[in-house]
GROMACS .gro file of C-alpha atoms in nm:
model
  510
    1MET     CA    1   5.119  -0.837   1.652
    2LYS     CA    2   5.082  -0.713   2.010
    3PRO     CA    3   4.875  -0.935   2.248
    4PHE     CA    4   4.597  -0.678   2.292
    5ALA     CA    5   4.574  -0.618   1.915
    6PHE     CA    6   4.572  -0.994   1.851
    7ILE     CA    7   4.288  -1.047   2.102
    8SER     CA    8   4.089  -0.764   1.943
    9PHE     CA    9   4.145  -0.916   1.599
   10ILE     CA   10   4.021  -1.257   1.718
   11VAL     CA   11   3.711  -1.099   1.877
   12LEU     CA   12   3.636  -0.914   1.553
   13ILE     CA   13   3.673  -1.226   1.336
   14THR     CA   14   3.464  -1.433   1.580
   15SER     CA   15   3.192  -1.168   1.574
   16MET     CA   16   3.190  -1.163   1.193
   17ILE     CA   17   3.169  -1.544   1.174
   18TYR     CA   18   2.887  -1.548   1.430
   19THR     CA   19   2.698  -1.282   1.235
   20VAL     CA   20   2.725  -1.478   0.910
   21TYR     CA   21   2.620  -1.812   1.058
   22ALA     CA   22   2.353  -1.666   1.286
   23GLN     CA   23   2.165  -1.535   0.982
   24GLU     CA   24   1.929  -1.825   0.934
   25LEU     CA   25   1.702  -1.875   0.639
   26LYS     CA   26   1.400  -1.647   0.664
   27PRO     CA   27   1.154  -1.536   0.397
   28SER     CA   28   0.992  -1.195   0.417
   29ASN     CA   29   0.699  -1.181   0.660
   30LEU     CA   30   0.476  -1.153   0.354
   31PHE     CA   31   0.538  -1.522   0.288
   32SER     CA   32   0.368  -1.729   0.554
   33ASN     CA   33   0.097  -1.987   0.612
   34HIS     CA   34  -0.246  -1.896   0.466
   35MET     CA   35  -0.112  -1.645   0.214
   36VAL     CA   36  -0.266  -1.573  -0.124
   37LEU     CA   37  -0.039  -1.550  -0.427
   38GLN     CA   38  -0.139  -1.350  -0.733
   39SER     CA   39  -0.247  -1.552  -1.036
   40GLY     CA   40  -0.149  -1.479  -1.394
   41MET     CA   41   0.179  -1.295  -1.336
   42GLU     CA   42   0.535  -1.356  -1.219
   43VAL     CA   43   0.548  -1.404  -0.842
   44PRO     CA   44   0.863  -1.284  -0.662
   45VAL     CA   45   0.955  -1.465  -0.339
   46TRP     CA   46   1.236  -1.320  -0.128
   47GLY     CA   47   1.405  -1.314   0.209
   48ASP     CA   48   1.735  -1.350   0.397
   49ALA     CA   49   1.985  -1.629   0.461
   50LYS     CA   50   2.362  -1.670   0.490
   51PRO     CA   51   2.573  -1.504   0.221
   52ASN     CA   52   2.653  -1.721  -0.081
   53GLU     CA   53   2.390  -1.981   0.013
   54LYS     CA   54   2.184  -2.167  -0.246
   55ILE     CA   55   1.812  -2.113  -0.189
   56THR     CA   56   1.545  -2.324  -0.359
   57VAL     CA   57   1.174  -2.244  -0.362
   58THR     CA   58   0.930  -2.518  -0.460
   59PHE     CA   59   0.560  -2.456  -0.525
   60ALA     CA   60   0.291  -2.580  -0.765
   61ASN     CA   61   0.528  -2.809  -0.959
   62GLN     CA   62   0.782  -2.530  -0.996
   63GLU     CA   63   1.133  -2.526  -0.852
   64LYS     CA   64   1.335  -2.206  -0.862
   65SER     CA   65   1.685  -2.158  -0.720
   66THR     CA   66   1.922  -1.869  -0.660
   67ILE     CA   67   2.238  -1.780  -0.463
   68THR     CA   68   2.220  -1.519  -0.188
   69ASP     CA   69   2.425  -1.203  -0.230
   70ALA     CA   70   2.699  -1.073  -0.001
   71LYS     CA   71   2.439  -0.950   0.247
   72GLY     CA   72   2.242  -1.272   0.243
   73LYS     CA   73   1.955  -1.132   0.035
   74TRP     CA   74   1.777  -1.361  -0.209
   75MET     CA   75   1.484  -1.356  -0.451
   76VAL     CA   76   1.335  -1.602  -0.696
   77LYS     CA   77   1.046  -1.549  -0.934
   78LEU     CA   78   0.780  -1.813  -0.985
   79GLU     CA   79   0.626  -1.832  -1.329
   80PRO     CA   80   0.260  -1.722  -1.361
   81LEU     CA   81   0.028  -1.941  -1.154
   82GLY     CA   82  -0.325  -2.057  -1.222
   83VAL     CA   83  -0.608  -1.986  -0.979
   84SER     CA   84  -0.629  -2.242  -0.698
   85LYS     CA   85  -0.884  -2.264  -0.417
   86ILE     CA   86  -0.704  -2.564  -0.272
   87GLY     CA   87  -0.447  -2.484  -0.005
   88ARG     CA   88  -0.101  -2.606  -0.106
   89SER     CA   89   0.244  -2.601   0.051
   90MET     CA   90   0.559  -2.412  -0.043
   91SER     CA   91   0.905  -2.525   0.061
   92ILE     CA   92   1.198  -2.285   0.093
   93SER     CA   93   1.529  -2.459   0.151
   94GLY     CA   94   1.893  -2.372   0.195
   95HIS     CA   95   2.110  -2.499   0.482
   96SER     CA   96   1.775  -2.534   0.656
   97LYS     CA   97   1.421  -2.578   0.530
   98ILE     CA   98   1.094  -2.393   0.584
   99THR     CA   99   0.753  -2.524   0.479
  100LEU     CA  100   0.458  -2.289   0.440
  101SER     CA  101   0.108  -2.436   0.421
  102ASP     CA  102  -0.246  -2.355   0.308
  103ILE     CA  103  -0.146  -2.126   0.021
  104LEU     CA  104  -0.412  -2.014  -0.227
  105VAL     CA  105  -0.373  -1.849  -0.566
  106GLY     CA  106  -0.611  -1.577  -0.676
  107GLU     CA  107  -0.644  -1.199  -0.663
  108VAL     CA  108  -0.425  -0.994  -0.428
  109TRP     CA  109  -0.507  -0.632  -0.354
  110ILE     CA  110  -0.340  -0.378  -0.128
  111CYS     CA  111  -0.592  -0.158   0.055
  112SER     CA  112  -0.447   0.165   0.189
  113GLY     CA  113  -0.536   0.513   0.304
  114GLN     CA  114  -0.651   0.686   0.618
  115SER     CA  115  -0.930   0.642   0.872
  116ASN     CA  116  -1.215   0.559   0.636
  117MET     CA  117  -1.013   0.272   0.495
  118GLU     CA  118  -0.917   0.171   0.848
  119PHE     CA  119  -1.284   0.198   0.962
  120LYS     CA  120  -1.363  -0.130   1.136
  121VAL     CA  121  -1.591  -0.408   1.013
  122ASP     CA  122  -1.764  -0.417   1.353
  123ASN     CA  123  -1.886  -0.058   1.297
  124VAL     CA  124  -2.077  -0.154   0.981
  125PRO     CA  125  -2.349  -0.412   1.061
  126GLU     CA  126  -2.423  -0.483   0.692
  127ILE     CA  127  -2.061  -0.584   0.632
  128LYS     CA  128  -2.015  -0.751   0.970
  129SER     CA  129  -2.303  -0.986   0.882
  130LEU     CA  130  -2.098  -1.120   0.589
  131LYS     CA  131  -1.813  -1.243   0.809
  132PRO     CA  132  -1.924  -1.608   0.854
  133ILE     CA  133  -1.969  -1.661   0.480
  134PRO     CA  134  -1.629  -1.637   0.297
  135ASN     CA  135  -1.427  -1.949   0.228
  136HIS     CA  136  -1.137  -1.819   0.025
  137ILE     CA  137  -1.057  -1.476   0.165
  138ARG     CA  138  -0.732  -1.412   0.351
  139SER     CA  139  -0.591  -1.097   0.506
  140PHE     CA  140  -0.258  -0.946   0.599
  141GLU     CA  141  -0.283  -0.660   0.850
  142VAL     CA  142   0.020  -0.430   0.848
  143LYS     CA  143   0.107  -0.305   1.194
  144HIS     CA  144   0.117   0.071   1.250
  145THR     CA  145   0.471   0.197   1.272
  146VAL     CA  146   0.715   0.439   1.111
  147SER     CA  147   1.077   0.432   1.000
  148PHE     CA  148   1.335   0.696   0.906
  149GLU     CA  149   1.468   0.463   0.635
  150GLU     CA  150   1.289   0.223   0.400
  151ALA     CA  151   1.229  -0.090   0.607
  152GLN     CA  152   1.358  -0.425   0.484
  153ASP     CA  153   1.056  -0.617   0.609
  154VAL     CA  154   0.698  -0.550   0.706
  155ASN     CA  155   0.538  -0.617   1.044
  156GLY     CA  156   0.234  -0.842   1.003
  157HIS     CA  157   0.115  -1.190   0.903
  158TRP     CA  158  -0.143  -1.366   0.688
  159SER     CA  159  -0.462  -1.487   0.850
  160THR     CA  160  -0.777  -1.677   0.756
  161SER     CA  161  -0.974  -1.408   0.940
  162PRO     CA  162  -1.125  -1.127   0.729
  163SER     CA  163  -0.955  -0.790   0.717
  164THR     CA  164  -1.045  -0.560   1.005
  165SER     CA  165  -1.124  -0.287   0.749
  166ALA     CA  166  -1.491  -0.271   0.652
  167VAL     CA  167  -1.415  -0.145   0.301
  168ALA     CA  168  -1.133  -0.394   0.245
  169PHE     CA  169  -1.327  -0.696   0.369
  170GLY     CA  170  -1.646  -0.595   0.186
  171PHE     CA  171  -1.445  -0.547  -0.133
  172ALA     CA  172  -1.287  -0.891  -0.092
  173PHE     CA  173  -1.623  -1.053  -0.024
  174PHE     CA  174  -1.793  -0.916  -0.335
  175LEU     CA  175  -1.486  -0.967  -0.556
  176GLU     CA  176  -1.466  -1.332  -0.452
  177THR     CA  177  -1.831  -1.369  -0.548
  178LEU     CA  178  -1.805  -1.185  -0.881
  179GLY     CA  179  -1.474  -1.340  -0.983
  180ASP     CA  180  -1.510  -1.686  -0.830
  181VAL     CA  181  -1.150  -1.658  -0.710
  182PRO     CA  182  -0.966  -1.651  -0.377
  183VAL     CA  183  -0.891  -1.298  -0.262
  184GLY     CA  184  -0.600  -1.181  -0.049
  185ILE     CA  185  -0.612  -0.836   0.111
  186ILE     CA  186  -0.305  -0.655   0.242
  187ASN     CA  187  -0.445  -0.379   0.463
  188THR     CA  188  -0.195  -0.103   0.526
  189SER     CA  189  -0.389   0.200   0.646
  190TRP     CA  190  -0.362   0.454   0.925
  191GLY     CA  191  -0.608   0.724   1.028
  192SER     CA  192  -0.540   1.092   0.945
  193THR     CA  193  -0.242   1.018   0.723
  194SER     CA  194  -0.184   1.252   0.428
  195ILE     CA  195  -0.071   1.138   0.086
  196GLU     CA  196   0.268   1.285   0.181
  197ALA     CA  197   0.296   1.030   0.463
  198TRP     CA  198   0.280   0.756   0.197
  199MET     CA  199   0.535   0.913  -0.039
  200PRO     CA  200   0.885   0.775  -0.099
  201ARG     CA  201   1.156   1.030  -0.035
  202ASP     CA  202   1.274   1.037  -0.396
  203MET     CA  203   0.946   1.202  -0.502
  204THR     CA  204   1.120   1.521  -0.388
  205GLU     CA  205   1.286   1.513  -0.732
  206GLN     CA  206   0.949   1.552  -0.907
  207LEU     CA  207   0.760   1.765  -0.657
  208PRO     CA  208   0.928   2.084  -0.531
  209TYR     CA  209   0.672   2.131  -0.253
  210PHE     CA  210   0.755   1.783  -0.119
  211LYS     CA  211   1.125   1.868  -0.133
  212THR     CA  212   1.047   2.167   0.089
  213ILE     CA  213   0.853   1.945   0.332
  214MET     CA  214   1.132   1.689   0.356
  215SER     CA  215   1.402   1.956   0.394
  216GLU     CA  216   1.209   2.102   0.685
  217PHE     CA  217   1.158   1.756   0.833
  218ASP     CA  218   1.528   1.669   0.806
  219SER     CA  219   1.636   1.988   0.981
  220ASP     CA  220   1.381   1.958   1.262
  221THR     CA  221   1.580   1.780   1.534
  222LEU     CA  222   1.301   1.827   1.786
  223THR     CA  223   1.063   1.624   1.569
  224GLN     CA  224   1.330   1.363   1.493
  225ASN     CA  225   1.397   1.313   1.863
  226LYS     CA  226   1.028   1.293   1.948
  227ILE     CA  227   0.976   1.023   1.683
  228GLN     CA  228   1.277   0.823   1.802
  229LYS     CA  229   1.162   0.847   2.164
  230ALA     CA  230   0.822   0.704   2.069
  231LEU     CA  231   0.982   0.421   1.871
  232ASP     CA  232   1.214   0.336   2.160
  233ALA     CA  233   0.940   0.332   2.426
  234SER     CA  234   0.931  -0.014   2.584
  235ASN     CA  235   0.556   0.002   2.648
  236GLY     CA  236   0.462   0.150   2.312
  237TRP     CA  237   0.379   0.509   2.235
  238SER     CA  238   0.102   0.725   2.375
  239LYS     CA  239  -0.211   0.834   2.189
  240GLU     CA  240  -0.061   1.180   2.144
  241GLU     CA  241   0.257   1.029   2.002
  242ASP     CA  242   0.050   0.805   1.774
  243VAL     CA  243  -0.111   1.110   1.614
  244PHE     CA  244   0.225   1.283   1.590
  245LEU     CA  245   0.390   0.986   1.416
  246ARG     CA  246   0.126   0.929   1.150
  247ARG     CA  247   0.107   1.296   1.056
  248GLN     CA  248   0.469   1.314   0.947
  249PRO     CA  249   0.581   1.290   0.583
  250ASN     CA  250   0.744   0.982   0.426
  251ILE     CA  251   0.807   0.773   0.739
  252VAL     CA  252   0.475   0.585   0.715
  253TYR     CA  253   0.562   0.486   0.359
  254ASN     CA  254   0.905   0.367   0.472
  255ALA     CA  255   0.764   0.126   0.729
  256MET     CA  256   0.422   0.027   0.598
  257MET     CA  257   0.439   0.037   0.217
  258SER     CA  258   0.795   0.013   0.087
  259PRO     CA  259   0.862  -0.337   0.228
  260LEU     CA  260   0.547  -0.470   0.055
  261ALA     CA  261   0.712  -0.431  -0.286
  262PRO     CA  262   0.742  -0.623  -0.508
  263TYR     CA  263   0.479  -0.866  -0.369
  264ALA     CA  264   0.274  -0.968  -0.672
  265CYS     CA  265  -0.069  -0.807  -0.667
  266LYS     CA  266  -0.339  -0.698  -0.907
  267GLY     CA  267  -0.367  -0.349  -0.769
  268LEU     CA  268  -0.414  -0.102  -0.489
  269VAL     CA  269  -0.734   0.049  -0.349
  270TRP     CA  270  -0.671   0.403  -0.219
  271TYR     CA  271  -0.921   0.562   0.019
  272GLN     CA  272  -0.746   0.879   0.127
  273GLY     CA  273  -0.777   1.252   0.080
  274GLU     CA  274  -0.959   1.388   0.385
  275ARG     CA  275  -0.633   1.504   0.537
  276ASN     CA  276  -0.554   1.701   0.220
  277THR     CA  277  -0.886   1.891   0.218
  278ARG     CA  278  -0.789   2.153   0.474
  279TYR     CA  279  -0.690   2.402   0.206
  280LEU     CA  280  -0.837   2.467  -0.135
  281SER     CA  281  -0.495   2.532  -0.283
  282GLY     CA  282  -0.137   2.571  -0.178
  283MET     CA  283   0.064   2.459   0.121
  284PRO     CA  284   0.014   2.664   0.439
  285GLU     CA  285   0.283   2.790   0.668
  286VAL     CA  286   0.320   2.584   0.983
  287THR     CA  287   0.226   2.732   1.318
  288GLU     CA  288   0.208   2.580   1.664
  289THR     CA  289  -0.163   2.511   1.619
  290ASN     CA  290  -0.157   2.378   1.263
  291TRP     CA  291   0.174   2.188   1.264
  292PHE     CA  292   0.010   1.895   1.085
  293HIS     CA  293  -0.120   2.108   0.794
  294ARG     CA  294   0.204   2.100   0.594
  295VAL     CA  295   0.039   1.911   0.308
  296ALA     CA  296  -0.082   1.988  -0.044
  297GLY     CA  297  -0.423   2.141  -0.104
  298MET     CA  298  -0.719   2.001  -0.294
  299LYS     CA  299  -0.649   2.158  -0.632
  300GLU     CA  300  -0.292   2.025  -0.641
  301TYR     CA  301  -0.384   1.678  -0.514
  302GLY     CA  302  -0.482   1.531  -0.852
  303ASP     CA  303  -0.148   1.592  -1.022
  304ILE     CA  304   0.037   1.473  -0.713
  305LEU     CA  305  -0.174   1.156  -0.710
  306LYS     CA  306  -0.073   1.082  -1.070
  307PHE     CA  307   0.297   1.113  -0.986
  308TRP     CA  308   0.237   0.892  -0.681
  309VAL     CA  309   0.070   0.616  -0.884
  310GLU     CA  310   0.346   0.616  -1.144
  311ARG     CA  311   0.610   0.599  -0.870
  312TYR     CA  312   0.437   0.302  -0.705
  313ARG     CA  313   0.420   0.120  -1.038
  314THR     CA  314   0.795   0.169  -1.066
  315GLN     CA  315   0.838   0.031  -0.713
  316TRP     CA  316   0.643  -0.281  -0.808
  317ASN     CA  317   0.796  -0.296  -1.158
  318ASN     CA  318   0.444  -0.333  -1.294
  319GLU     CA  319   0.309  -0.074  -1.538
  320TYR     CA  320  -0.028  -0.254  -1.536
  321MET     CA  321  -0.076  -0.232  -1.159
  322HIS     CA  322  -0.434  -0.113  -1.118
  323PHE     CA  323  -0.525   0.175  -0.889
  324SER     CA  324  -0.884   0.213  -0.773
  325ILE     CA  325  -0.950   0.545  -0.600
  326VAL     CA  326  -1.241   0.588  -0.361
  327MET     CA  327  -1.395   0.930  -0.422
  328LEU     CA  328  -1.456   1.124  -0.101
  329PRO     CA  329  -1.828   1.103  -0.018
  330GLY     CA  330  -2.063   1.380   0.088
  331TYR     CA  331  -1.958   1.598   0.382
  332GLY     CA  332  -2.082   1.934   0.501
  333LYS     CA  333  -1.769   2.109   0.627
  334GLY     CA  334  -1.540   2.337   0.429
  335THR     CA  335  -1.173   2.423   0.452
  336TYR     CA  336  -0.962   2.524   0.753
  337ASN     CA  337  -1.017   2.893   0.674
  338SER     CA  338  -1.388   2.855   0.587
  339PRO     CA  339  -1.522   2.557   0.783
  340GLU     CA  340  -1.887   2.665   0.787
  341ILE     CA  341  -2.026   2.650   0.434
  342ASP     CA  342  -2.350   2.592   0.248
  343SER     CA  343  -2.300   2.223   0.173
  344LYS     CA  344  -2.534   2.246  -0.131
  345SER     CA  345  -2.358   2.541  -0.294
  346PRO     CA  346  -2.166   2.470  -0.619
  347THR     CA  347  -1.912   2.744  -0.543
  348ALA     CA  348  -1.830   2.687  -0.175
  349PRO     CA  349  -1.477   2.570  -0.080
  350SER     CA  350  -1.600   2.215  -0.031
  351TRP     CA  351  -1.485   1.859  -0.096
  352ALA     CA  352  -1.616   1.897  -0.452
  353TRP     CA  353  -1.273   2.029  -0.543
  354MET     CA  354  -1.102   1.722  -0.398
  355ARG     CA  355  -1.333   1.491  -0.594
  356GLU     CA  356  -1.244   1.675  -0.913
  357SER     CA  357  -0.878   1.629  -0.830
  358GLN     CA  358  -0.926   1.260  -0.758
  359LEU     CA  359  -1.089   1.214  -1.099
  360LYS     CA  360  -0.771   1.340  -1.267
  361ILE     CA  361  -0.620   0.997  -1.199
  362LEU     CA  362  -0.826   0.873  -1.495
  363GLU     CA  363  -0.576   1.046  -1.722
  364LEU     CA  364  -0.352   0.747  -1.648
  365PRO     CA  365  -0.427   0.398  -1.783
  366TYR     CA  366  -0.537   0.115  -1.553
  367THR     CA  367  -0.711   0.343  -1.308
  368THR     CA  368  -1.069   0.373  -1.184
  369VAL     CA  369  -1.258   0.601  -0.946
  370VAL     CA  370  -1.544   0.467  -0.734
  371ASN     CA  371  -1.827   0.719  -0.719
  372THR     CA  372  -1.958   0.789  -0.368
  373ILE     CA  373  -2.141   1.117  -0.433
  374ASP     CA  374  -2.470   0.969  -0.307
  375LEU     CA  375  -2.311   0.855   0.019
  376GLY     CA  376  -2.158   1.018   0.325
  377ASP     CA  377  -2.280   1.218   0.620
  378GLU     CA  378  -2.335   1.592   0.653
  379LYS     CA  379  -2.164   1.611   0.993
  380ASN     CA  380  -1.965   1.290   1.031
  381ILE     CA  381  -1.633   1.257   0.850
  382HIS     CA  382  -1.652   0.881   0.919
  383PRO     CA  383  -1.981   0.771   0.761
  384THR     CA  384  -2.098   0.414   0.814
  385ASP     CA  385  -2.237   0.353   0.463
  386LYS     CA  386  -1.936   0.150   0.355
  387LEU     CA  387  -2.126  -0.141   0.195
  388PRO     CA  388  -2.197   0.038  -0.138
  389ILE     CA  389  -1.832   0.143  -0.158
  390ALA     CA  390  -1.721  -0.218  -0.121
  391GLN     CA  391  -1.969  -0.336  -0.383
  392ARG     CA  392  -1.866  -0.069  -0.633
  393LEU     CA  393  -1.496  -0.141  -0.580
  394ALA     CA  394  -1.562  -0.507  -0.655
  395LEU     CA  395  -1.756  -0.421  -0.970
  396LYS     CA  396  -1.466  -0.207  -1.092
  397ALA     CA  397  -1.213  -0.481  -1.023
  398ALA     CA  398  -1.431  -0.748  -1.183
  399LYS     CA  399  -1.476  -0.543  -1.501
  400TYR     CA  400  -1.136  -0.385  -1.545
  401THR     CA  401  -0.901  -0.650  -1.403
  402LEU     CA  402  -1.095  -0.976  -1.449
  403ASN     CA  403  -1.271  -0.875  -1.773
  404LYS     CA  404  -1.614  -0.965  -1.640
  405ASP     CA  405  -1.917  -0.847  -1.836
  406VAL     CA  406  -2.066  -0.622  -1.569
  407ILE     CA  407  -2.182  -0.262  -1.548
  408ALA     CA  408  -1.934  -0.103  -1.311
  409GLU     CA  409  -2.018   0.267  -1.308
  410GLY     CA  410  -2.305   0.507  -1.324
  411PRO     CA  411  -2.364   0.778  -1.585
  412THR     CA  412  -2.065   0.994  -1.676
  413PHE     CA  413  -2.068   1.325  -1.857
  414LYS     CA  414  -2.033   1.294  -2.235
  415THR     CA  415  -2.144   1.611  -2.417
  416LEU     CA  416  -2.322   1.940  -2.359
  417LYS     CA  417  -2.506   2.147  -2.616
  418LYS     CA  418  -2.745   2.442  -2.604
  419GLU     CA  419  -3.086   2.428  -2.769
  420ASN     CA  420  -3.254   2.768  -2.740
  421ASN     CA  421  -3.246   2.837  -2.363
  422VAL     CA  422  -3.213   2.471  -2.266
  423MET     CA  423  -2.890   2.284  -2.193
  424VAL     CA  424  -2.885   1.922  -2.313
  425VAL     CA  425  -2.649   1.689  -2.125
  426LYS     CA  426  -2.563   1.350  -2.272
  427PHE     CA  427  -2.410   1.072  -2.066
  428ASN     CA  428  -2.210   0.755  -2.106
  429GLN     CA  429  -2.323   0.444  -1.917
  430ALA     CA  430  -2.675   0.589  -1.914
  431LYS     CA  431  -2.887   0.292  -2.019
  432GLY     CA  432  -3.205   0.300  -1.811
  433LEU     CA  433  -3.135   0.657  -1.691
  434LYS     CA  434  -3.371   0.739  -1.406
  435THR     CA  435  -3.392   0.880  -1.056
  436LYS     CA  436  -3.388   0.648  -0.759
  437ASP     CA  437  -3.688   0.821  -0.600
  438ASN     CA  438  -3.888   0.869  -0.925
  439LYS     CA  439  -3.873   1.248  -0.879
  440ALA     CA  440  -3.712   1.509  -1.102
  441PRO     CA  441  -3.329   1.495  -1.112
  442THR     CA  442  -3.162   1.705  -0.845
  443GLY     CA  443  -2.814   1.849  -0.797
  444PHE     CA  444  -2.787   2.036  -1.131
  445TRP     CA  445  -2.684   2.402  -1.157
  446ILE     CA  446  -2.654   2.618  -1.466
  447ALA     CA  447  -2.497   2.956  -1.537
  448ASP     CA  448  -2.446   3.198  -1.821
  449GLU     CA  449  -2.128   3.388  -1.902
  450SER     CA  450  -2.148   3.568  -1.566
  451LEU     CA  451  -2.108   3.241  -1.374
  452GLN     CA  452  -2.396   3.331  -1.144
  453TRP     CA  453  -2.516   2.979  -1.069
  454LYS     CA  454  -2.885   2.890  -1.044
  455PRO     CA  455  -3.041   2.557  -0.946
  456ALA     CA  456  -3.166   2.402  -1.272
  457ILE     CA  457  -3.501   2.253  -1.351
  458ALA     CA  458  -3.404   1.908  -1.481
  459LYS     CA  459  -3.593   1.659  -1.693
  460ILE     CA  460  -3.493   1.315  -1.820
  461GLN     CA  461  -3.531   1.253  -2.192
  462ASP     CA  462  -3.407   0.907  -2.294
  463GLU     CA  463  -3.038   0.908  -2.197
  464THR     CA  464  -3.008   1.285  -2.170
  465ILE     CA  465  -3.097   1.553  -1.917
  466LEU     CA  466  -3.264   1.880  -2.017
  467LEU     CA  467  -3.173   2.176  -1.796
  468SER     CA  468  -3.322   2.522  -1.773
  469HIS     CA  469  -3.391   2.817  -1.543
  470ASP     CA  470  -3.640   3.095  -1.612
  471LYS     CA  471  -3.388   3.368  -1.524
  472ILE     CA  472  -3.111   3.235  -1.749
  473THR     CA  473  -3.184   3.294  -2.117
  474GLN     CA  474  -2.832   3.223  -2.244
  475PRO     CA  475  -2.709   2.927  -2.040
  476LYS     CA  476  -2.350   2.822  -2.102
  477TYR     CA  477  -2.219   2.609  -1.815
  478VAL     CA  478  -2.341   2.317  -1.603
  479ARG     CA  479  -2.232   2.180  -1.269
  480TYR     CA  480  -2.368   1.856  -1.130
  481ALA     CA  481  -2.327   1.736  -0.770
  482PHE     CA  482  -2.045   1.987  -0.734
  483SER     CA  483  -2.085   2.067  -0.366
  484GLY     CA  484  -1.990   1.934  -0.025
  485LYS     CA  485  -2.299   1.722   0.039
  486PRO     CA  486  -2.525   1.747  -0.266
  487ASP     CA  487  -2.876   1.607  -0.285
  488VAL     CA  488  -2.856   1.368  -0.581
  489ASN     CA  489  -3.086   1.102  -0.718
  490LEU     CA  490  -2.972   1.037  -1.077
  491VAL     CA  491  -2.878   0.675  -1.153
  492ASN     CA  492  -2.865   0.435  -1.445
  493GLY     CA  493  -3.056   0.109  -1.483
  494GLU     CA  494  -2.810  -0.065  -1.249
  495ASN     CA  495  -2.885   0.194  -0.978
  496LEU     CA  496  -2.531   0.328  -0.993
  497PRO     CA  497  -2.508   0.704  -0.933
  498ALA     CA  498  -2.408   0.964  -1.190
  499TYR     CA  499  -2.060   1.110  -1.144
  500PRO     CA  500  -2.015   1.474  -1.046
  501PHE     CA  501  -1.893   1.705  -1.320
  502ARG     CA  502  -1.862   2.067  -1.426
  503THR     CA  503  -1.829   2.204  -1.778
  504ASP     CA  504  -1.659   2.532  -1.692
  505SER     CA  505  -1.321   2.355  -1.693
  506ASP     CA  506  -1.135   2.084  -1.881
  507TYR     CA  507  -1.280   1.778  -1.721
  508SER     CA  508  -1.340   1.413  -1.800
  509THR     CA  509  -1.433   1.090  -1.628
  510LYS     CA  510  -1.443   0.719  -1.698
   0.00000   0.00000   0.00000
């Protein structure tokens, strides 16, 4: 061997040896002091170390060992754990040893979405006032970033401080109270992100429109370079770049969701959809002014959401992973092409169509939709009435994941029949049916075969509503709260609002 070649060979071998031995034992950032582990199911614990190293994890009288693979990756799975409010320690050992302290066992939920999930606790006085009270709530705040490839680890850490998200913290607070369990929240949310931003790339195989989006993204070198420049900036990216990054497809998922799997959790709360309300249907062509509109419309959103939930369950290897969707609340604006609408109209291109799409998730098992039709703001896309949302999320989780005997939803449409010129609507969950202001029910519209909608005169009779209009002698269809910002007052005995519905389509709710 020539001297130069020999020296190069020695340098290469030395570099390889250094790389192997420099890879010290390190668990994923998800495993740290103050974390909450999910009770009642297998708990994966994973990280990095040297290749072919024996790793042992000890926690709660369990000891699990494994050997790292050729890349130094390792994972063990703890057997199901019982609830524990007492902070305990976990040891992770190989050639070195790491001890993590103050670990609780309870309910772990991922909270994700766009700006209304990110909406800060300090902006909601009713939720901010709860901050000094919790004893067993922990939070993991995922840092905003993007990645062209699925990241191996997530950027964040567990804290004894409440989540910065008003909805997430409020949910944790009320769930801890209802369930009498520690609650861990992983908050991974970013304002103005579309559902496409949170999609894994392989969903292109199921969704042709997403394949089109990703093909365009891959061939757009200008966008690729702009993203890389922002990521490489030593002082962080600008506000303009921040908006640009979060409005791209897939790369938010890669950095802020993919590395969370398969952290054991009970479910995921999803408060997103505003970004996908710009069009009633279809995917618009991109122009210089609407470059960020390359997303699905409202009517397609529901089927896409179902594919998305099933794909996430595959990612977590958990077919029982619960998804709780926050319905978009009242808002007075329309679509990109028709922004100024009558927010009370049952036919305007409003958020009513997105809510109907969101309710399609109930076609899958282990899903719930939190009704917000009585909330929101006519002019503000970021309403401050987040406390009821948090309470209703907690009720859903308590009932459907902790099997608590609570009423978790308001009246839902059951049946419709015609008696002479009166439409009779029956509801589920309607015990104590009433209006919150003791006035006649509002928000109902009826139509005959012509679909010329008229505001109905509504009366409560036991657990049914009687609807009529003096100009409609042969009523056939009903719409309730099917508008951008409807005036509604119908609730059950638990003061939970009735869900929006329409009978001129195949439609159901839970």
